[in-house]
Each structure stands twice: as structure tokens, then as C-alpha cells.
C-alpha positions as a printed NumPy array, in Angstrom:
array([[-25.226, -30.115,  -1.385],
       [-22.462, -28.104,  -2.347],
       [-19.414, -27.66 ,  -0.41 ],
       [-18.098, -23.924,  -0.301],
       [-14.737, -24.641,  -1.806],
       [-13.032, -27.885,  -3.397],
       [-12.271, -30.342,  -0.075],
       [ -8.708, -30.951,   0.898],
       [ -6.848, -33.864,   1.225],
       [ -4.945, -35.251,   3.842],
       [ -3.651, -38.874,   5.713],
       [ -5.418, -39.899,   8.68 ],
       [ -3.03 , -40.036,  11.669],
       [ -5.538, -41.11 ,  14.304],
       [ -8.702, -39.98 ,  15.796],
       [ -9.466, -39.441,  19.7  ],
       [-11.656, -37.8  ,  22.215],
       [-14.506, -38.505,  19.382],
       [-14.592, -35.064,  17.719],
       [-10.45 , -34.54 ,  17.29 ],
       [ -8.371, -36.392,  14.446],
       [ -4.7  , -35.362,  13.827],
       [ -3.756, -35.801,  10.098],
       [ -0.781, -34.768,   7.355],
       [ -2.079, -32.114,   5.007],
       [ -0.707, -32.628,   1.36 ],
       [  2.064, -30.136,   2.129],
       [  3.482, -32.345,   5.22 ],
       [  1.965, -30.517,   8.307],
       [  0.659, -32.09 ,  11.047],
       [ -2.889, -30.681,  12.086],
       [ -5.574, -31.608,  14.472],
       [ -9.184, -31.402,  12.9  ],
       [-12.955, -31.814,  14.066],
       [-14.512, -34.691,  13.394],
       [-18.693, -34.226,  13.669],
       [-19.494, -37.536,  14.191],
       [-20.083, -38.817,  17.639],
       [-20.813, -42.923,  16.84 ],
       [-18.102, -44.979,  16.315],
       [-16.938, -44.708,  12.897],
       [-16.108, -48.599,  12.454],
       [-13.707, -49.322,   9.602],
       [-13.122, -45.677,   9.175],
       [ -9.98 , -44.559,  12.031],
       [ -7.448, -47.16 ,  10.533],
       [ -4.247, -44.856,  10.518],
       [ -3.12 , -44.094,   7.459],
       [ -6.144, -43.571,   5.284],
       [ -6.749, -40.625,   2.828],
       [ -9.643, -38.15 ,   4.186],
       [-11.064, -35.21 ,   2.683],
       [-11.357, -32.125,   4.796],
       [-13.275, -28.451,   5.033],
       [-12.084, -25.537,   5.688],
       [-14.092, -23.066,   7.631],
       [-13.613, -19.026,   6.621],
       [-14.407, -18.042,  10.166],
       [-10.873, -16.763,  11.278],
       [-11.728, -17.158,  15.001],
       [-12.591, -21.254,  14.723],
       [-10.182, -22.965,  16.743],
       [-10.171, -25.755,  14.199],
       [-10.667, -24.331,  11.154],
       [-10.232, -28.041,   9.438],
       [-13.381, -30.662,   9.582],
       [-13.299, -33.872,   8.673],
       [-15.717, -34.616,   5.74 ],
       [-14.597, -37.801,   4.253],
       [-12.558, -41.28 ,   4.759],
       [-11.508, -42.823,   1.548],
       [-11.426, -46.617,   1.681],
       [ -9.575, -48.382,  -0.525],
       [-12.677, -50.926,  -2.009],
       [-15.071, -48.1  ,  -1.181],
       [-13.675, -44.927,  -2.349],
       [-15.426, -41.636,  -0.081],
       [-17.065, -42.221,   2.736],
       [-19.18 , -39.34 ,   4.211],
       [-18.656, -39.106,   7.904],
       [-20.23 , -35.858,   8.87 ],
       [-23.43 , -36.608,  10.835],
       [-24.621, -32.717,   9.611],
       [-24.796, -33.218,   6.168],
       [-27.118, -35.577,   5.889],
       [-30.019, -32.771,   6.957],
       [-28.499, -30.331,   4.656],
       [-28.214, -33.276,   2.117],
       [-32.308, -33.801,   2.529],
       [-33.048, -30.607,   2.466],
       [-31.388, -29.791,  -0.978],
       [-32.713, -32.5  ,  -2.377],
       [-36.677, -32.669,  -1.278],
       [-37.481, -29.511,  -3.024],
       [-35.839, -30.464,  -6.273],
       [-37.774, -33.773,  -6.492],
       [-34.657, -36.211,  -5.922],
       [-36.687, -37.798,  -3.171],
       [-40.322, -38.57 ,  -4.947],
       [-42.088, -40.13 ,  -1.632],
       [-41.372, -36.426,  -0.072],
       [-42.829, -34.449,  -3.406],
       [-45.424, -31.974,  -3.554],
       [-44.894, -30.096,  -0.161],
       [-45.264, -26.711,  -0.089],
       [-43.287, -25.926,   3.195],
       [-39.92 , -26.827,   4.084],
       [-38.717, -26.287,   7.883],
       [-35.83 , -27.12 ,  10.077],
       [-35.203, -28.172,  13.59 ],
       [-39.119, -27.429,  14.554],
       [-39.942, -28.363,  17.923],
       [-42.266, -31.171,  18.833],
       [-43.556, -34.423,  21.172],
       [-41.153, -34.258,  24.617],
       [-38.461, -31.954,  24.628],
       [-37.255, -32.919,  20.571],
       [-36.849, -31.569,  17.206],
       [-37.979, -32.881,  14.294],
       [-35.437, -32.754,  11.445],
       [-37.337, -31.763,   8.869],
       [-41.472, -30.969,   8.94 ],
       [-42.933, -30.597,   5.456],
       [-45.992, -28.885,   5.647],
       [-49.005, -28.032,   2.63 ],
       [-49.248, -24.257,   3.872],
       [-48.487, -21.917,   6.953],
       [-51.932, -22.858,   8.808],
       [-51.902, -26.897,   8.243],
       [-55.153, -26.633,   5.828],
       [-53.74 , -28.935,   3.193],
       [-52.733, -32.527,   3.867],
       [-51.268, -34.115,   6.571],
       [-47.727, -32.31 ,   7.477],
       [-45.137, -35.041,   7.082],
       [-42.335, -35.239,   9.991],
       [-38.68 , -36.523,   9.   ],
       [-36.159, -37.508,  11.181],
       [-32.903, -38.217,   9.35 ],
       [-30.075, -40.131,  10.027],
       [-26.616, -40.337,   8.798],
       [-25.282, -43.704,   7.71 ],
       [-21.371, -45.262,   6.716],
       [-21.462, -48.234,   8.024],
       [-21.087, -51.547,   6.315],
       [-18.909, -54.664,   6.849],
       [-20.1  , -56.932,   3.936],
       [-20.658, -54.246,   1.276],
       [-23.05 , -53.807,  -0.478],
       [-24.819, -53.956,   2.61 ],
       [-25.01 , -50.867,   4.758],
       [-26.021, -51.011,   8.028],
       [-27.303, -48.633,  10.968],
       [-25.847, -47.889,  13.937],
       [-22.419, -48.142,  14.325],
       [-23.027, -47.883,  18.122],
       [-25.787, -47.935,  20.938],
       [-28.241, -45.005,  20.259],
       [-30.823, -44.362,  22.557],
       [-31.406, -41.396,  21.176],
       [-32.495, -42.842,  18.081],
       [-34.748, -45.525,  19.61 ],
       [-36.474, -41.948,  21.437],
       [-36.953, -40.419,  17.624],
       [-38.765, -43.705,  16.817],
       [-40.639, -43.507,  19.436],
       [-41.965, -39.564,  18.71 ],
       [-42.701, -40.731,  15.361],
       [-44.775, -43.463,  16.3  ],
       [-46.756, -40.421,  18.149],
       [-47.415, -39.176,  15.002],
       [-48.757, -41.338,  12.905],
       [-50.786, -41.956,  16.307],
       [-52.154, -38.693,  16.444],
       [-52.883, -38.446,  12.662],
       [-49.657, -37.373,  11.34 ],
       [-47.153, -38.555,   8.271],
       [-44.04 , -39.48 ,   9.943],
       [-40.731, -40.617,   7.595],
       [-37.579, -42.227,   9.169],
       [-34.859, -41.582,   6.817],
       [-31.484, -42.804,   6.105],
       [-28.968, -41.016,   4.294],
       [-25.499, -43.805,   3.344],
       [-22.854, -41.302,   2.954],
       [-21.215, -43.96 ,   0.721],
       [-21.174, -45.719,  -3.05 ],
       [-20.641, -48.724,  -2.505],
       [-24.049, -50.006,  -1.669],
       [-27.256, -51.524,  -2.882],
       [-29.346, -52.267,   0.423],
       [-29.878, -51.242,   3.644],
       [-30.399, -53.11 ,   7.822],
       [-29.847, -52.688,  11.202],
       [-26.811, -54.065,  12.6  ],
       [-29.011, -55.776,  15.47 ],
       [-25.428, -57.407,  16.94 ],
       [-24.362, -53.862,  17.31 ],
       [-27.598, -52.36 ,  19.474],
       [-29.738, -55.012,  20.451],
       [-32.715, -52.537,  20.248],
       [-32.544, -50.045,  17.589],
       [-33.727, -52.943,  15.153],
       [-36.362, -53.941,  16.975],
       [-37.61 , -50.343,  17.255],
       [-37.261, -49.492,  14.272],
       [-39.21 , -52.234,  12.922],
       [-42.018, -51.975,  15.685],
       [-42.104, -48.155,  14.359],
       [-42.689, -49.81 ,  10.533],
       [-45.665, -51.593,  11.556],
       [-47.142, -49.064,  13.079],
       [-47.285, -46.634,  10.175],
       [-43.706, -44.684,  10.321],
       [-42.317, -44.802,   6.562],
       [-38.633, -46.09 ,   6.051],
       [-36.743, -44.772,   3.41 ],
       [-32.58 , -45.01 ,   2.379],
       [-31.088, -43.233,  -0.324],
       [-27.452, -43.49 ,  -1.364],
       [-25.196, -40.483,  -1.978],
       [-22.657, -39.722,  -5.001],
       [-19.64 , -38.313,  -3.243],
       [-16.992, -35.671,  -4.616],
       [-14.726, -33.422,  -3.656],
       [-16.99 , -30.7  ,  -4.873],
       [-20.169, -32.08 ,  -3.509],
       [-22.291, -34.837,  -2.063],
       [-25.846, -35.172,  -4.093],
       [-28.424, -37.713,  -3.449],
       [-28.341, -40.879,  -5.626],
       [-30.798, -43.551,  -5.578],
       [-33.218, -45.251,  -3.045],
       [-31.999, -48.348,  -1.717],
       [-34.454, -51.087,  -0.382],
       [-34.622, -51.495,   3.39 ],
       [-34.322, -55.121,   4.241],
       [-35.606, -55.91 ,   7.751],
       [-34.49 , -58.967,   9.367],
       [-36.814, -62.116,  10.148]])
């Protein structure tokens, strides 16, 4: 996934009200930007920190700054918008960076199914389902990680996600392929959990949805200011 233009850099000032952050832009001037990232962001708000930012060409934005990365000083970039990760996926999938998702013939976004949700991405063998199973992804964006190289998933409750495990389950129920995927917006890591001290039951969810036949992959991203690309699968390590 290619950014539009080279990122910009700034210094973290603070971040508030979830999707606002004020920084200094390399010239001096204070700004406020969007951040797209409801959770937490643990380790990643510490004022002071260099970030990498957007910059929308849509003259009528009322923030025409996003906030794209947080560079950590052991770490280096760390992704923190929650949208790339789909865009990330969806780049990648076709071009065979992601060889468990190979050999699809349709690629679609945000397609409705199970109660009132969207799946992130449904790869399907051809328009009228003839082939084999269609495979249903639900992606997730992951940064966090206290004891690198472990990351870890969520930052924060989700309920939300424990729902997505739950449609997937439905799924593989009702004949389907269903994938949970993780994409660590970060370099700096070799394995992958669930921070079960953090939500008590995403964890548990996630590995009641692995036992009943929902895949679990986590790939790793190479970061630059120029673009994020998919790296390298990491192994999922569930706990006892």
C-alpha cells in the first residue's frame, strides 16, 4: 500500500478526545490532526515522540493532517491507522504476499452478511459461488506490544471484535471458509497473543473461534515513509 505522497513528520504534543492529536510540524507550527484509531494506543501518546502524518488533497477537510505513524525509539514506525490494515490486505492478497488467501478469483469489500455486519474482505471463486467455498476475512489492525517481540491484541475492551468472532464461527457453521486476520503495523516483532489481562474475553473467543474451524493468521508489515507492504507471517501463540 502506497501512500499518495511522501508522509510528513512532526512531534507528538498530545492526543485527546480519541481521534484529535495536536503536534509541531517540522517548520514549528502547532496543528491539530486526526487520529483513526479508536483503541487505546498504549505506549504510543507519550508527548514528545516523532509521528508521521498524511495529508489529504481534499481542500474542504477540516483536518487535512492524519496521523499515520508513532516512531518509538527501540521500535522505529509504528502504524496506528486502524484503515490501513484493509487496504494493506487487499493489496497484498491478489499479488500472492499472503499464500493461505491464493487462488481467489474475486476480491470484495465491506459485503454485507450474518446480523447487521460487514465482512472485511469476501474472496469468492466466481460471481455465482460455483467454485469453492468463498472465504470471509475479517481483519484487524494491531501495534501493540509491551515485551517486544511479542505483539499483542487488543489494546482495549472490544466487543465488537468478540461479535466478528462470533459471525465467523457462523460460517464455518454453515459451510463457509472464514479467516481472522491480524495485520502488526510494526517491525519489531516475531509472534503474536492476546493480551487476556487487557479484555478478559477477546482471548477466550478468539480461541473458542480456532477450534471451531475459523483460521488465524498475523503478518508483520515493513513500514516507510513511502509505504507500508506486508512482510512475513508471524506464528500465533495461544495461551494455555
Amino acid at each position: 500500500m502506497r501512500f499518495k505522497s511522501s508522509l510528513e513528520h512532526g512531534t507528538l504534543i498530545r492526543r485527546y478526545k480519541r481521534f484529535l492529536a495536536d503536534v509541531v510540524l517540522e517548520d514549528g507550527r502547532e496543528t491539530t490532526v486526526h487520529v483513526p484509531n479508536p483503541g487505546a494506543m498504549l505506549g504510543l501518546t507519550a508527548p514528545g515522540l516523532p509521528v508521521w502524518l498524511s495529508r489529504s488533497p481534499d481542500p474542504k477537510r477540516k483536518l487535512p493532517l492524519t496521523l499515520e505513524a508513532v516512531i518509538l525509539p527501540d521500535a522505529g514506525p509504528v502504524g496506528v491507522n486502524t484503515l490501513n490494515p484493509n487496504r494493506i490486505a487487499e493489496a497484498a492478497i491478489p499479488r500472492g504476499r499472503i499464500p493461505e488467501l491464493t487462488g481467489y478469483r474475486i476480491l470484495r469489500r465491506e459485503v454485507r452478511y450474518d446480523v447487521d455486519s460487514r465482512i472485511d474482505i469476501l474472496l469468492e471463486d466466481d460471481a455465482k459461488g460455483l467454485g469453492r467455498p468463498s472465504c470471509w476475512v475479517e481483519i484487524k489492525n494491531c501495534h501493540f506490544s509491551r515485551t517486544p517481540p511479542l505483539a499483542e491484541f487488543p489494546d482495549c475492551n472490544t466487543v465488537r471484535g468478540v461479535k466478528h468472532l462470533k459471525a465467523l464461527e457462523r460460517v464455518v457453521e454453515a459451510g463457509g471458509r472464514a479467516v481472522m486476520l491480524f495485520i502488526v503495523q510494526r517491525m519489531d516483532c516475531d509472534s503474536f497473543t492476546t493480551a487476556d489481562d487487557i479484555d478478559r474475553a477477546y482471548g477466550p473467543a478468539l480461541r473458542e473461534a480456532a477450534s471451531r474451524g475459523v483460521e488465524v493468521l498475523c503478518y508483520s508489515c515493513h513500514l516507510s515513509s513511502e509505504a507500508i507492504r506486508l512482510d512475513r507471517a508471524l506464528p500465533w501463540r495461544p495461551h494455555p
